[in-house]
């Protein structure tokens, strides 16, 4: 505590402007107001101050905005142009303010503000402020605009048969995407601003009467405790509000897909949208959600079910296969059929390393390839694929560093890992893979099962916003089982059969 | 998309399903490996199933009695109602005995894991390492909430049953019906001996005494107990029939761990795996884990009725070195087996006596009315 005090003291010594929401009344003189804003923001080049004398009078006024984050059309057409072409203007400045406020601005939102601090925040967030000389009230005009990204197909969650729209960085567009699909009067949007220095708009979306009120309240409570300077995307929010930060598993889903958000919200979950990121958060999550894809519902139920089973298999292969290789080759070769073990042994003859070293070598190479491929531009990314897949795999075998069966195992692991729909979960599995491999190297299958038990112990304890993470499995909830491993036909699917607040 | 469920919050009460599964979780343990050989040595041909069935029925009745006693005191812990039904010093002795028995049996289980691993997985690793790693995982589980253990049972018991069923399905081609016949050739003393042999395999049937007051819904607990014991009995019968049918009575009684040998016989079509005994052993570790966590949890529960200020974790950390130390005593597998059967039988008989005693005491003294308290 003492250190924190020390730091906070130092902060005050510097001439730093911390926006703590205090009240600074406006000055009467126009110049003083402009001077205050200029001094606070240190005269940035993109701050535009237009001082004009209103037609038919001698009253001066100033229009202040930041270039680039306002909608140019609105500022020019609706504010500047309107102000210049006023007619029948009252001569008193207070009447003038009221006149402009009520009659002359052809924009969506205008509000009056007397606090200079609030005005600065408004300017910084893309609004235009109109000062009138002699008045201690300014008008804040909603002109938020600037360049936005077009709605595109989500890159991280592609579906074969599903809507092609994905979230963008602008929260208003994202909310519109949700509204457009779900026209339910019970859909609730709750807005709050997070971050001590830079206020970021956070909107939680839920369905009144379907979502459990305690969960909504809990999420709101956790969001309100946000104690960070800058909310850098939804990742910060996720880490701040999740139940266990020591867990390797993500306890909150993230998605780029509006359809996924809507279907989650309709099932009583809460979505958290953050301005500036195309990733929405969905809470509470369960482990089954992580292995589900919206695709399951867009295809026929038999296909959906088969794909789900395939994905579960993929999850196990992704976590266990290198570990099982290590355990079987180094400690339990007796389990492999004798023909196979002979052929494996003959290929491993030239390999100078024990299986664990061989496996680690390949798994680390795989991790590096994956990481490099993700960071590179797409055109170079393909080169990485060729270099990694063909050259390293083939050359490593030829050089006698790894056995061909190891390359097969690694390829299988990588493919299985990519089949997991949630990227965050797939990363966790990659981490766990190493733990399992070391356990297998030390204690063989016994080690693998011990780690498996430990992971299960951890998962049983894990909660997501207070809800058990392993929910339909344990605690066992029978009526949810039509949509866990098997995706029951739509007619048989018990959609929100179990919400108690029936309306 | 999993629907957010309203009724199952993360509350700490045990549901009826979890309670049911707790019975096979604690009962199916070390003994499943030796039970066929022990029963087969006491009976002729396939007659051991009578012994298993009779003791299954016997222990079902006892389990139901235990649950009935606990059900009559729905809000009292074991120690509280034992004090009421008997008297305080006696209740204390009972408590102490149960704690000692669970500790001893836990050490036996722990050592069995080491022996079995040595037999089927690795020969070079010292038993201390195997024992310690396993114990650490158990302690990790015990450090959490009690409900987590019940949920782990629910996760693992289906896997265990499924794997043994698979062993059954894939060894069906070596199944010889002639080995099962003729029937009912054993004399009465043989049956009695067989029943005696199954005693230690049913240890854990009395958990109803300790856990009923934590249940959410206490109405149908007798059904739970009955179902729990029945699952275990059917599982035992299944394993026993398979062993007899595949190896014959003589071979079964001479094999040390016929259940694992069964897995060796399995030939999975397609030839992906040859001998799955190591895999079955691996799954068996889960069963052992369940048994051990449940037993130690009863210990912790009982100890904490006496020392209310002690945390779960503290009790677990105190018990762990004791169990580890005791587990290092048996040096050979013969010593371990005799230790296990003596302790297991004593503990089971002790539990039976306590349940009968408590039930009679309850019938004589009646149940305390709750208006007073």
mmCIF file of N, CA and C in Angstrom, chain B residues 30-31 33-34 38 103-119 127 131 200 256-257 281 284 288 323-345:
data_model
loop_
_atom_site.group_PDB
_atom_site.id
_atom_site.type_symbol
_atom_site.label_atom_id
_atom_site.label_comp_id
_atom_site.label_asym_id
_atom_site.label_seq_id
_atom_site.Cartn_x
_atom_site.Cartn_y
_atom_site.Cartn_z
ATOM 1 N N UNK B 30 -9.453 -51.281 -5.438
ATOM 2 C CA UNK B 30 -8.387 -52.275 -5.565
ATOM 3 C C UNK B 30 -8.949 -53.669 -5.758
ATOM 4 N N UNK B 31 -10.027 -53.968 -4.992
ATOM 5 C CA UNK B 31 -10.490 -55.350 -4.903
ATOM 6 C C UNK B 31 -10.985 -55.903 -6.227
ATOM 7 N N UNK B 33 -9.614 -56.170 -8.866
ATOM 8 C CA UNK B 33 -8.575 -56.943 -9.556
ATOM 9 C C UNK B 33 -8.466 -58.355 -9.011
ATOM 10 N N UNK B 34 -8.677 -58.499 -7.681
ATOM 11 C CA UNK B 34 -8.451 -59.811 -7.068
ATOM 12 C C UNK B 34 -9.738 -60.554 -6.788
ATOM 13 N N UNK B 38 -10.255 -64.568 -5.670
ATOM 14 C CA UNK B 38 -10.574 -64.934 -4.287
ATOM 15 C C UNK B 38 -11.874 -65.711 -4.201
ATOM 16 N N UNK B 103 -7.750 -44.623 7.217
ATOM 17 C CA UNK B 103 -6.334 -44.319 7.011
ATOM 18 C C UNK B 103 -5.577 -45.577 6.599
ATOM 19 N N UNK B 104 -5.854 -46.677 7.314
ATOM 20 C CA UNK B 104 -5.149 -47.930 7.005
ATOM 21 C C UNK B 104 -5.492 -48.398 5.596
ATOM 22 N N UNK B 105 -6.783 -48.344 5.264
ATOM 23 C CA UNK B 105 -7.176 -48.816 3.937
ATOM 24 C C UNK B 105 -6.594 -47.911 2.855
ATOM 25 N N UNK B 106 -6.542 -46.618 3.140
ATOM 26 C CA UNK B 106 -5.943 -45.707 2.162
ATOM 27 C C UNK B 106 -4.481 -46.065 1.921
ATOM 28 N N UNK B 107 -3.776 -46.392 2.989
ATOM 29 C CA UNK B 107 -2.369 -46.770 2.804
ATOM 30 C C UNK B 107 -2.283 -48.033 1.961
ATOM 31 N N UNK B 108 -3.205 -48.961 2.238
ATOM 32 C CA UNK B 108 -3.208 -50.202 1.451
ATOM 33 C C UNK B 108 -3.430 -49.892 -0.029
ATOM 34 N N UNK B 109 -4.394 -49.021 -0.298
ATOM 35 C CA UNK B 109 -4.682 -48.659 -1.696
ATOM 36 C C UNK B 109 -3.452 -48.029 -2.333
ATOM 37 N N UNK B 110 -2.844 -47.139 -1.573
ATOM 38 C CA UNK B 110 -1.694 -46.413 -2.097
ATOM 39 C C UNK B 110 -0.581 -47.388 -2.462
ATOM 40 N N UNK B 111 -0.358 -48.347 -1.561
ATOM 41 C CA UNK B 111 0.721 -49.290 -1.837
ATOM 42 C C UNK B 111 0.348 -50.193 -3.019
ATOM 43 N N UNK B 112 -0.928 -50.527 -3.123
ATOM 44 C CA UNK B 112 -1.354 -51.368 -4.252
ATOM 45 C C UNK B 112 -1.057 -50.684 -5.569
ATOM 46 N N UNK B 113 -1.294 -49.373 -5.602
ATOM 47 C CA UNK B 113 -1.007 -48.641 -6.839
ATOM 48 C C UNK B 113 0.454 -48.833 -7.214
ATOM 49 N N UNK B 114 1.327 -48.709 -6.204
ATOM 50 C CA UNK B 114 2.761 -48.856 -6.477
ATOM 51 C C UNK B 114 3.071 -50.259 -6.977
ATOM 52 N N UNK B 115 2.480 -51.260 -6.306
ATOM 53 C CA UNK B 115 2.759 -52.639 -6.719
ATOM 54 C C UNK B 115 2.251 -52.915 -8.124
ATOM 55 N N UNK B 116 1.037 -52.456 -8.365
ATOM 56 C CA UNK B 116 0.433 -52.720 -9.667
ATOM 57 C C UNK B 116 1.213 -52.018 -10.774
ATOM 58 N N UNK B 117 1.639 -50.810 -10.493
ATOM 59 C CA UNK B 117 2.406 -50.090 -11.514
ATOM 60 C C UNK B 117 3.692 -50.823 -11.815
ATOM 61 N N UNK B 118 4.304 -51.317 -10.764
ATOM 62 C CA UNK B 118 5.547 -52.062 -10.946
ATOM 63 C C UNK B 118 5.294 -53.292 -11.814
ATOM 64 N N UNK B 119 4.160 -53.917 -11.562
ATOM 65 C CA UNK B 119 3.828 -55.137 -12.289
ATOM 66 C C UNK B 119 3.523 -54.855 -13.755
ATOM 67 N N UNK B 127 8.920 -47.530 -5.881
ATOM 68 C CA UNK B 127 7.514 -47.387 -5.470
ATOM 69 C C UNK B 127 7.239 -46.069 -4.773
ATOM 70 N N UNK B 131 4.022 -43.780 -5.517
ATOM 71 C CA UNK B 131 3.110 -43.521 -4.407
ATOM 72 C C UNK B 131 2.963 -42.032 -4.153
ATOM 73 N N UNK B 200 -14.325 -57.513 1.894
ATOM 74 C CA UNK B 200 -13.503 -56.307 1.800
ATOM 75 C C UNK B 200 -13.778 -55.557 0.499
ATOM 76 N N UNK B 256 -3.162 -64.054 -10.174
ATOM 77 C CA UNK B 256 -3.124 -63.054 -9.105
ATOM 78 C C UNK B 256 -4.123 -61.923 -9.368
ATOM 79 N N UNK B 257 -4.099 -61.391 -10.577
ATOM 80 C CA UNK B 257 -5.034 -60.323 -10.919
ATOM 81 C C UNK B 257 -5.795 -60.718 -12.178
ATOM 82 N N UNK B 281 -5.242 -50.833 -16.840
ATOM 83 C CA UNK B 281 -4.642 -50.445 -15.566
ATOM 84 C C UNK B 281 -4.720 -48.931 -15.377
ATOM 85 N N UNK B 284 -7.991 -47.998 -14.415
ATOM 86 C CA UNK B 284 -8.200 -48.457 -13.041
ATOM 87 C C UNK B 284 -7.637 -47.447 -12.041
ATOM 88 N N UNK B 288 -9.224 -46.109 -8.532
ATOM 89 C CA UNK B 288 -8.496 -46.047 -7.268
ATOM 90 C C UNK B 288 -8.513 -44.628 -6.719
ATOM 91 N N UNK B 323 -0.363 -41.559 5.979
ATOM 92 C CA UNK B 323 -0.739 -42.596 5.021
ATOM 93 C C UNK B 323 0.479 -43.055 4.226
ATOM 94 N N UNK B 324 1.263 -42.094 3.825
ATOM 95 C CA UNK B 324 2.458 -42.416 3.046
ATOM 96 C C UNK B 324 3.401 -43.304 3.857
ATOM 97 N N UNK B 325 3.556 -42.966 5.126
ATOM 98 C CA UNK B 325 4.468 -43.715 5.988
ATOM 99 C C UNK B 325 3.971 -45.147 6.152
ATOM 100 N N UNK B 326 2.674 -45.287 6.479
ATOM 101 C CA UNK B 326 2.131 -46.637 6.690
ATOM 102 C C UNK B 326 2.240 -47.454 5.399
ATOM 103 N N UNK B 327 2.014 -46.779 4.268
ATOM 104 C CA UNK B 327 1.998 -47.518 3.003
ATOM 105 C C UNK B 327 3.356 -48.110 2.671
ATOM 106 N N UNK B 328 4.402 -47.625 3.319
ATOM 107 C CA UNK B 328 5.732 -48.140 3.002
ATOM 108 C C UNK B 328 6.078 -49.402 3.795
ATOM 109 N N UNK B 329 5.190 -49.819 4.721
ATOM 110 C CA UNK B 329 5.498 -50.999 5.533
ATOM 111 C C UNK B 329 5.491 -52.316 4.766
ATOM 112 N N UNK B 330 4.402 -52.648 4.039
ATOM 113 C CA UNK B 330 4.416 -53.970 3.384
ATOM 114 C C UNK B 330 5.523 -54.021 2.332
ATOM 115 N N UNK B 331 6.310 -55.072 2.403
ATOM 116 C CA UNK B 331 7.437 -55.156 1.484
ATOM 117 C C UNK B 331 7.157 -56.051 0.286
ATOM 118 N N UNK B 332 6.428 -57.134 0.506
ATOM 119 C CA UNK B 332 6.137 -58.022 -0.615
ATOM 120 C C UNK B 332 4.652 -57.979 -0.914
ATOM 121 N N UNK B 333 4.309 -58.534 -2.075
ATOM 122 C CA UNK B 333 2.905 -58.513 -2.464
ATOM 123 C C UNK B 333 2.075 -59.410 -1.547
ATOM 124 N N UNK B 334 2.704 -60.458 -0.994
ATOM 125 C CA UNK B 334 1.981 -61.345 -0.084
ATOM 126 C C UNK B 334 1.641 -60.602 1.195
ATOM 127 N N UNK B 335 2.620 -59.852 1.703
ATOM 128 C CA UNK B 335 2.364 -59.059 2.912
ATOM 129 C C UNK B 335 1.253 -58.047 2.657
ATOM 130 N N UNK B 336 1.337 -57.428 1.495
ATOM 131 C CA UNK B 336 0.341 -56.412 1.163
ATOM 132 C C UNK B 336 -1.046 -57.024 1.106
ATOM 133 N N UNK B 337 -1.136 -58.218 0.464
ATOM 134 C CA UNK B 337 -2.436 -58.860 0.334
ATOM 135 C C UNK B 337 -3.017 -59.231 1.688
ATOM 136 N N UNK B 338 -2.166 -59.787 2.554
ATOM 137 C CA UNK B 338 -2.712 -60.201 3.852
ATOM 138 C C UNK B 338 -3.091 -58.962 4.662
ATOM 139 N N UNK B 339 -2.274 -57.909 4.563
ATOM 140 C CA UNK B 339 -2.584 -56.646 5.245
ATOM 141 C C UNK B 339 -3.924 -56.118 4.749
ATOM 142 N N UNK B 340 -4.072 -56.131 3.431
ATOM 143 C CA UNK B 340 -5.294 -55.599 2.840
ATOM 144 C C UNK B 340 -6.509 -56.383 3.257
ATOM 145 N N UNK B 341 -6.411 -57.720 3.228
ATOM 146 C CA UNK B 341 -7.617 -58.488 3.529
ATOM 147 C C UNK B 341 -7.962 -58.386 5.011
ATOM 148 N N UNK B 342 -6.939 -58.370 5.881
ATOM 149 C CA UNK B 342 -7.228 -58.248 7.322
ATOM 150 C C UNK B 342 -7.904 -56.914 7.606
ATOM 151 N N UNK B 343 -7.281 -55.843 7.128
ATOM 152 C CA UNK B 343 -7.820 -54.506 7.408
ATOM 153 C C UNK B 343 -9.187 -54.331 6.753
ATOM 154 N N UNK B 344 -9.289 -54.776 5.489
ATOM 155 C CA UNK B 344 -10.549 -54.608 4.762
ATOM 156 C C UNK B 344 -11.684 -55.346 5.447
ATOM 157 N N UNK B 345 -11.430 -56.612 5.816
ATOM 158 C CA UNK B 345 -12.489 -57.390 6.459
ATOM 159 C C UNK B 345 -12.874 -56.796 7.802
#
